[in-house]
Amino acid sequence: MKRRHQVVLFAVLLLSLTILSPSFDFRGTPQNQEGDQENSTFPNTSSRNENQQVPVEIVVSMSEKEFQVFSKIANQVAEARMVEIDLRNLETDTYKNVLEDELAVGDSGDIILLDSTEVQGYAKRGHLYPLNATTLSKTLGESVSRLREKTEWNGYQWAMPFDFDPYVLASRSDAVAEAGLERLPQNLDEWTKLLNQMGERTREMLTININDPCAADAWLNEFGPGVAPSALKNTTEASTTGGYEQALQVLNRIQPYIKPLNADPGVNDTVMQEQSILIVTRFSQLLEGDQMLNEDKGSPTNQIMFKPLAAIKSRSFVITSGSHEAEQASRWIEGMISASTQSDWYQQAHHLPAKQQQLNLESQKLTDGRQMIGGQEWFVSETSEKDVIESPMQLLQYKKKIQQFLQGEISANQYVSGILQIHHSSK
């Protein structure tokens, strides 16, 4: 046989053996059968080879001010954990659409900071990587259980809770005293007592962001489960008008004293200082006036009093199923949820830590200063933990009805009937 034919025959034989052998690697090294089995259960558990590593891409959606703080802390953690990162901040109005498009083609980065309520949906569609298969499995149980529940599905943990920002009812202690109350309103009788003090006052009772339906939902939960949009899903109009007649009467009386704003009110606003007794806002907005919460704690006339309404806004880190850097990604996330980093994030960005031990420490400081009503209980009820939004269309419909009520265009009874109609039409 000619030498050229021998070479061709040998090449064909070698190629056949390469294709047919399940234990042969194209690089010429045997595969680890035990490692293959593990990777088939949890793919991407190991990073690329050291000389092939690329930066871990982290995708978030934040205001420019918040992102500056996040970027600084994220890079400090990356340096300490010896992980190279690449941060990307998406515009809020395009964030979800960009994620959907990128996840569909498997090109969405390695880590995403998601709203915790969205985690299960992305996990069910196969876009996320289970954290049980990473080093994070050792620290999953250290996060706040009520936040962790949002990130669990099918026996696995799909995200690591990072922070949360509850809505609060807040006031100055002197304003509460002037209104004849010893504390912030806790029930219908105390709201009624406050209303009775409003007769001769020119001051408004309540200021709230008219463009945030979640804020209104958190506040309306104060008046019973038959009033807030999130609690009206399984309620009939007959039971609402009958069982919650007193709540609706109180809301109708409150309505003329509501001052709607186009943004979240804060403690430094003249609205709180001069025009309104109470505000509904996010906790982080209170901490924007940090000196108001920390200075002169011995003076009861200089205190900002508040009580949690609902912890709706919480965020969690996820690792995408398309990531090839799961090991590095988990190391970086582990650094971001460490006690020191959680403390730095709380102090600088004013979002509460999702790590239970750190949350207890920060909550105790607020309780010791007698500014926080209700001790360390940030999650006030089951109803407040239900998601308000079921679809973008429903959100717009909720928002319109809420705005009409807050602006005095419709009564509390008409608002409830309108929300019920939205629920029923969506079934």
XYZ file of C-alpha atoms in Angstrom:
427
model
C 0.000 0.000 0.000
C 1.319 3.416 -0.859
C 2.571 5.531 2.025
C 0.068 8.352 1.243
C -2.825 5.900 1.520
C -1.465 4.589 4.811
C -1.421 8.104 6.257
C -5.014 8.764 5.156
C -6.197 5.432 6.599
C -4.468 6.144 9.922
C -6.083 9.599 10.109
C -9.555 8.155 9.460
C -9.011 5.485 12.120
C -7.873 8.074 14.687
C -10.883 10.289 13.972
C -13.254 7.328 14.353
C -11.788 6.460 17.744
C -12.082 10.076 18.872
C -15.790 10.275 17.986
C -16.765 6.863 19.306
C -14.918 6.962 22.629
C -17.065 8.624 25.393
C -14.044 9.049 27.667
C -11.779 10.777 25.147
C -11.301 14.528 25.253
C -10.380 16.438 22.078
C -7.528 17.900 24.091
C -6.196 14.345 24.582
C -6.969 14.031 28.331
C -9.340 11.508 29.920
C -12.489 12.999 31.426
C -13.299 12.660 35.120
C -16.391 10.490 35.226
C -17.330 11.572 38.762
C -16.913 15.233 37.818
C -19.090 14.750 34.720
C -21.887 13.327 36.814
C -21.761 16.284 39.184
C -21.691 18.798 36.342
C -24.656 17.132 34.652
C -26.674 17.883 37.791
C -25.287 21.387 38.394
C -23.555 22.595 35.202
C -20.989 25.407 35.414
C -19.898 24.541 38.969
C -16.309 25.191 37.969
C -14.914 28.297 36.340
C -12.916 28.363 33.147
C -9.259 27.456 33.293
C -7.215 30.098 35.144
C -5.656 31.420 31.954
C -9.082 31.644 30.287
C -10.938 33.597 32.969
C -12.895 36.677 31.933
C -14.438 39.346 34.185
C -17.636 38.393 35.991
C -20.325 40.603 34.458
C -22.770 42.062 37.005
C -26.002 43.683 35.819
C -28.056 46.072 37.984
C -30.576 48.876 37.571
C -30.026 51.810 39.934
C -30.094 55.572 40.089
C -26.772 57.213 39.292
C -26.289 58.181 42.936
C -26.965 54.659 44.209
C -24.822 53.084 41.507
C -21.826 55.191 42.517
C -22.016 53.754 46.030
C -22.635 50.236 44.727
C -19.743 50.433 42.273
C -17.318 51.497 44.983
C -18.331 48.696 47.355
C -18.546 46.078 44.587
C -15.013 46.796 43.435
C -13.685 46.688 46.989
C -15.242 43.249 47.449
C -13.889 42.081 44.086
C -10.362 43.112 45.034
C -10.595 41.409 48.429
C -11.995 38.214 46.887
C -9.569 38.301 43.931
C -12.400 38.352 41.404
C -12.319 40.527 38.308
C -15.710 42.148 37.643
C -17.427 44.241 34.995
C -20.412 46.321 36.203
C -23.321 47.314 33.967
C -26.121 49.655 35.077
C -29.278 49.510 32.937
C -31.920 52.221 32.669
C -34.946 51.491 34.857
C -37.515 51.847 32.061
C -35.679 49.385 29.776
C -34.208 47.077 32.424
C -36.721 44.255 32.199
C -36.940 44.253 28.396
C -33.160 44.131 28.066
C -32.959 41.224 30.514
C -35.688 39.300 28.703
C -33.927 39.697 25.352
C -30.496 38.780 26.702
C -31.683 35.814 28.758
C -33.498 34.441 25.709
C -30.199 34.120 23.849
C -28.101 33.214 26.901
C -26.076 36.430 26.888
C -27.193 38.226 30.039
C -24.028 38.399 32.113
C -23.079 36.264 35.090
C -24.839 37.990 38.021
C -28.069 40.017 38.046
C -29.528 41.997 40.932
C -33.225 41.168 40.606
C -36.357 42.251 42.410
C -36.906 39.263 44.719
C -40.487 38.781 43.509
C -39.147 38.028 39.998
C -36.719 35.276 41.014
C -39.098 32.319 40.932
C -40.421 33.265 37.495
C -36.952 33.350 35.956
C -36.003 30.109 37.744
C -39.039 28.280 36.361
C -38.032 29.309 32.850
C -34.551 27.862 33.293
C -32.659 31.162 33.257
C -31.058 30.833 36.701
C -28.443 28.636 38.312
C -29.177 26.980 41.708
C -27.015 28.408 44.469
C -27.121 25.066 46.304
C -24.386 23.957 43.887
C -22.013 26.780 44.912
C -20.065 27.768 48.007
C -23.000 30.038 48.859
C -24.911 26.981 50.076
C -23.104 27.376 53.421
C -24.494 30.875 54.024
C -27.997 30.662 52.521
C -29.555 30.095 55.936
C -28.087 33.321 57.330
C -30.389 35.554 55.292
C -33.769 36.822 56.541
C -36.221 33.933 56.192
C -39.111 36.076 54.905
C -36.885 37.344 52.092
C -35.421 33.905 51.408
C -38.898 32.444 50.884
C -39.254 34.582 47.761
C -36.151 33.038 46.196
C -36.895 29.343 46.771
C -38.526 27.020 44.271
C -38.644 23.273 43.639
C -36.403 22.498 46.588
C -33.592 24.800 45.500
C -32.420 28.310 46.376
C -32.119 30.433 43.228
C -30.953 33.745 44.657
C -29.155 35.330 47.590
C -31.166 38.129 49.292
C -29.122 41.336 49.347
C -31.254 44.156 50.773
C -34.796 45.429 51.298
C -36.501 48.787 51.621
C -39.812 48.702 53.512
C -42.499 51.336 53.354
C -43.033 53.160 56.617
C -45.527 55.506 58.228
C -43.491 58.334 59.783
C -43.895 61.543 61.720
C -42.157 63.858 64.144
C -42.854 62.972 67.753
C -43.967 66.524 68.537
C -46.512 66.437 65.691
C -47.955 63.175 67.015
C -48.226 64.686 70.502
C -49.920 67.822 69.160
C -52.487 65.598 67.441
C -53.402 64.090 70.815
C -51.719 60.711 70.269
C -48.974 58.994 72.218
C -47.889 56.940 69.215
C -48.470 56.608 65.485
C -51.991 55.362 64.611
C -52.244 51.584 65.068
C -55.932 50.877 64.442
C -59.186 52.398 63.202
C -59.992 53.946 66.581
C -56.661 55.797 66.663
C -57.084 56.992 63.067
C -60.539 58.240 64.068
C -59.095 60.043 67.093
C -56.561 61.732 64.838
C -59.338 62.746 62.449
C -61.294 64.318 65.296
C -58.278 66.530 66.013
C -58.129 67.757 62.419
C -61.308 69.825 62.506
C -59.703 73.194 63.231
C -56.337 72.510 61.626
C -55.113 73.781 58.268
C -52.400 71.166 58.202
C -52.764 68.015 56.062
C -52.903 64.632 57.770
C -51.028 62.438 55.288
C -48.567 62.899 52.415
C -47.932 60.064 49.953
C -46.354 59.487 46.534
C -49.272 59.365 44.107
C -47.166 57.643 41.423
C -46.219 54.615 43.549
C -49.096 52.127 43.835
C -46.997 49.941 46.152
C -46.775 52.783 48.672
C -50.554 53.173 48.663
C -50.998 49.409 48.946
C -48.703 49.304 51.977
C -50.628 52.101 53.686
C -54.095 50.788 52.813
C -53.250 47.462 54.460
C -53.504 49.419 57.726
C -57.275 49.475 57.325
C -57.921 45.761 56.988
C -57.515 43.046 54.341
C -60.521 44.234 52.321
C -59.039 47.579 51.284
C -55.552 47.255 49.743
C -55.281 46.057 46.104
C -53.045 43.115 47.089
C -55.660 41.922 49.591
C -58.735 42.338 47.401
C -57.948 39.503 44.992
C -60.087 36.910 46.735
C -62.721 39.278 48.093
C -66.238 39.868 46.836
C -67.808 43.301 46.739
C -70.580 42.185 49.095
C -68.175 41.025 51.797
C -66.062 44.164 51.428
C -68.863 46.658 51.757
C -70.367 44.694 54.642
C -67.336 43.626 56.664
C -65.225 46.721 56.168
C -67.804 49.454 56.331
C -66.029 51.148 59.242
C -62.688 51.122 57.396
C -64.245 52.692 54.324
C -65.924 55.352 56.464
C -62.582 56.255 58.048
C -60.879 56.400 54.646
C -63.597 58.678 53.294
C -62.991 61.002 56.237
C -59.208 60.914 55.705
C -59.456 61.655 51.994
C -59.772 65.486 52.249
C -56.612 65.577 54.384
C -54.410 63.654 51.910
C -51.656 65.604 50.158
C -50.464 63.671 47.068
C -46.916 64.225 45.785
C -45.167 63.126 42.576
C -42.198 61.659 44.496
C -41.420 59.966 47.805
C -41.571 62.478 50.678
C -38.586 62.702 53.006
C -37.947 64.007 56.503
C -36.166 67.094 55.193
C -39.118 68.115 53.030
C -41.099 71.148 54.121
C -44.133 68.929 53.597
C -43.306 66.960 56.718
C -42.052 69.941 58.674
C -44.912 72.330 58.029
C -47.766 70.875 56.014
C -48.379 67.234 56.945
C -48.515 65.287 60.214
C -47.754 61.880 58.671
C -45.916 60.660 55.589
C -45.841 57.304 53.796
C -42.424 56.715 52.260
C -39.639 54.198 51.864
C -37.349 53.668 54.836
C -34.301 54.707 52.810
C -35.871 58.150 52.338
C -35.921 58.650 56.100
C -32.231 57.844 56.296
C -31.473 60.485 53.676
C -31.850 62.889 56.609
C -29.455 60.800 58.677
C -28.770 63.516 61.241
C -32.495 63.683 62.041
C -32.508 60.029 63.119
C -29.241 60.033 65.012
C -28.699 63.346 66.733
C -30.194 64.405 70.061
C -31.916 61.110 70.782
C -32.608 62.228 74.335
C -34.939 64.978 73.149
C -38.402 63.553 72.381
C -39.367 66.683 70.438
C -36.589 66.086 67.898
C -37.313 62.445 67.086
C -38.495 60.959 63.838
C -40.963 58.224 64.721
C -41.894 55.520 62.247
C -43.413 52.087 61.946
C -42.988 49.558 59.118
C -45.938 49.080 56.773
C -44.700 46.417 54.361
C -41.372 45.135 53.053
C -42.225 45.016 49.363
C -39.025 46.295 47.763
C -36.357 43.613 48.197
C -33.511 42.628 45.876
C -31.471 39.456 45.445
C -28.386 38.354 43.525
C -28.842 35.553 40.984
C -26.316 33.651 38.876
C -27.531 33.048 35.338
C -27.655 29.559 33.881
C -25.457 30.725 30.986
C -22.614 31.828 33.234
C -19.240 30.081 32.903
C -17.935 31.811 36.019
C -20.207 30.385 38.730
C -17.315 29.817 41.131
C -16.018 33.380 40.870
C -19.559 34.772 40.905
C -20.395 32.956 44.132
C -17.176 34.208 45.764
C -18.080 37.799 44.922
C -21.690 37.429 46.151
C -20.390 35.898 49.369
C -18.341 39.040 49.902
C -21.333 41.298 49.193
C -23.422 39.642 51.913
C -20.692 39.649 54.537
C -21.454 41.546 57.752
C -19.018 44.373 57.025
C -20.260 44.912 53.478
C -23.908 44.787 54.508
C -23.151 47.416 57.144
C -21.373 49.643 54.610
C -24.259 49.332 52.154
C -26.807 50.214 54.848
C -24.824 53.230 56.024
C -24.181 54.592 52.538
C -27.179 53.502 50.433
C -29.733 53.302 53.293
C -31.193 49.932 52.296
C -31.653 47.464 55.122
C -29.380 44.376 55.182
C -30.845 41.014 54.192
C -28.530 39.137 56.538
C -30.505 38.362 59.706
C -27.723 38.987 62.217
C -26.831 42.351 60.691
C -30.487 43.359 60.458
C -30.938 42.580 64.158
C -28.021 44.848 65.058
C -29.283 47.790 63.016
C -32.860 47.316 64.207
C -31.765 47.276 67.831
C -30.064 50.654 67.418
C -33.306 52.139 66.104
C -35.359 50.525 68.865
C -32.976 51.750 71.580
C -33.471 55.274 70.275
C -37.252 54.751 70.564
C -37.758 55.864 66.989
C -39.006 52.540 65.691
C -42.497 51.431 66.656
C -43.025 47.686 66.914
C -39.506 46.588 67.815
C -37.676 44.568 65.177
C -40.772 43.370 63.294
C -40.323 44.674 59.757
C -42.785 42.230 58.200
C -46.076 43.277 59.674
C -48.633 40.939 58.086
C -49.232 38.234 55.538
C -51.284 40.583 53.371
C -48.455 43.086 53.120
C -46.198 40.413 51.645
C -48.448 39.620 48.699
C -47.429 40.980 45.346
C -49.511 43.921 44.183
C -48.688 43.636 40.498
C -49.846 40.728 38.386
C -49.261 42.277 34.954
C -48.205 45.646 33.490
C -51.781 46.284 32.371
C -53.144 45.634 35.851
C -50.513 47.914 37.349
C -51.726 50.796 35.187
C -55.326 50.093 36.156
C -54.488 49.910 39.874
C -52.477 53.105 39.638
C -55.328 55.012 38.015
C -57.882 53.962 40.662
C -55.459 54.699 43.501
C -54.676 58.132 42.095
C -58.355 58.935 41.690
C -58.974 58.102 45.345
C -55.910 59.930 46.689
C -56.837 63.032 44.664
C -60.418 63.005 45.901
C -62.004 62.205 42.533
C -63.751 59.027 43.768
C -64.812 57.789 47.214
C -63.230 54.895 49.100
C -66.242 52.736 48.212
C -65.863 53.537 44.502
C -62.143 52.827 44.696
C -62.760 49.361 46.223
C -65.427 48.562 43.622
C -63.047 49.623 40.860
C -60.220 47.411 42.138
C -62.597 44.435 42.400
C -63.704 44.959 38.807
C -60.065 44.926 37.666
C -59.504 41.624 39.506
C -62.638 39.996 38.107
C -62.000 41.138 34.532
C -58.521 39.592 34.609
C -59.788 36.093 35.509
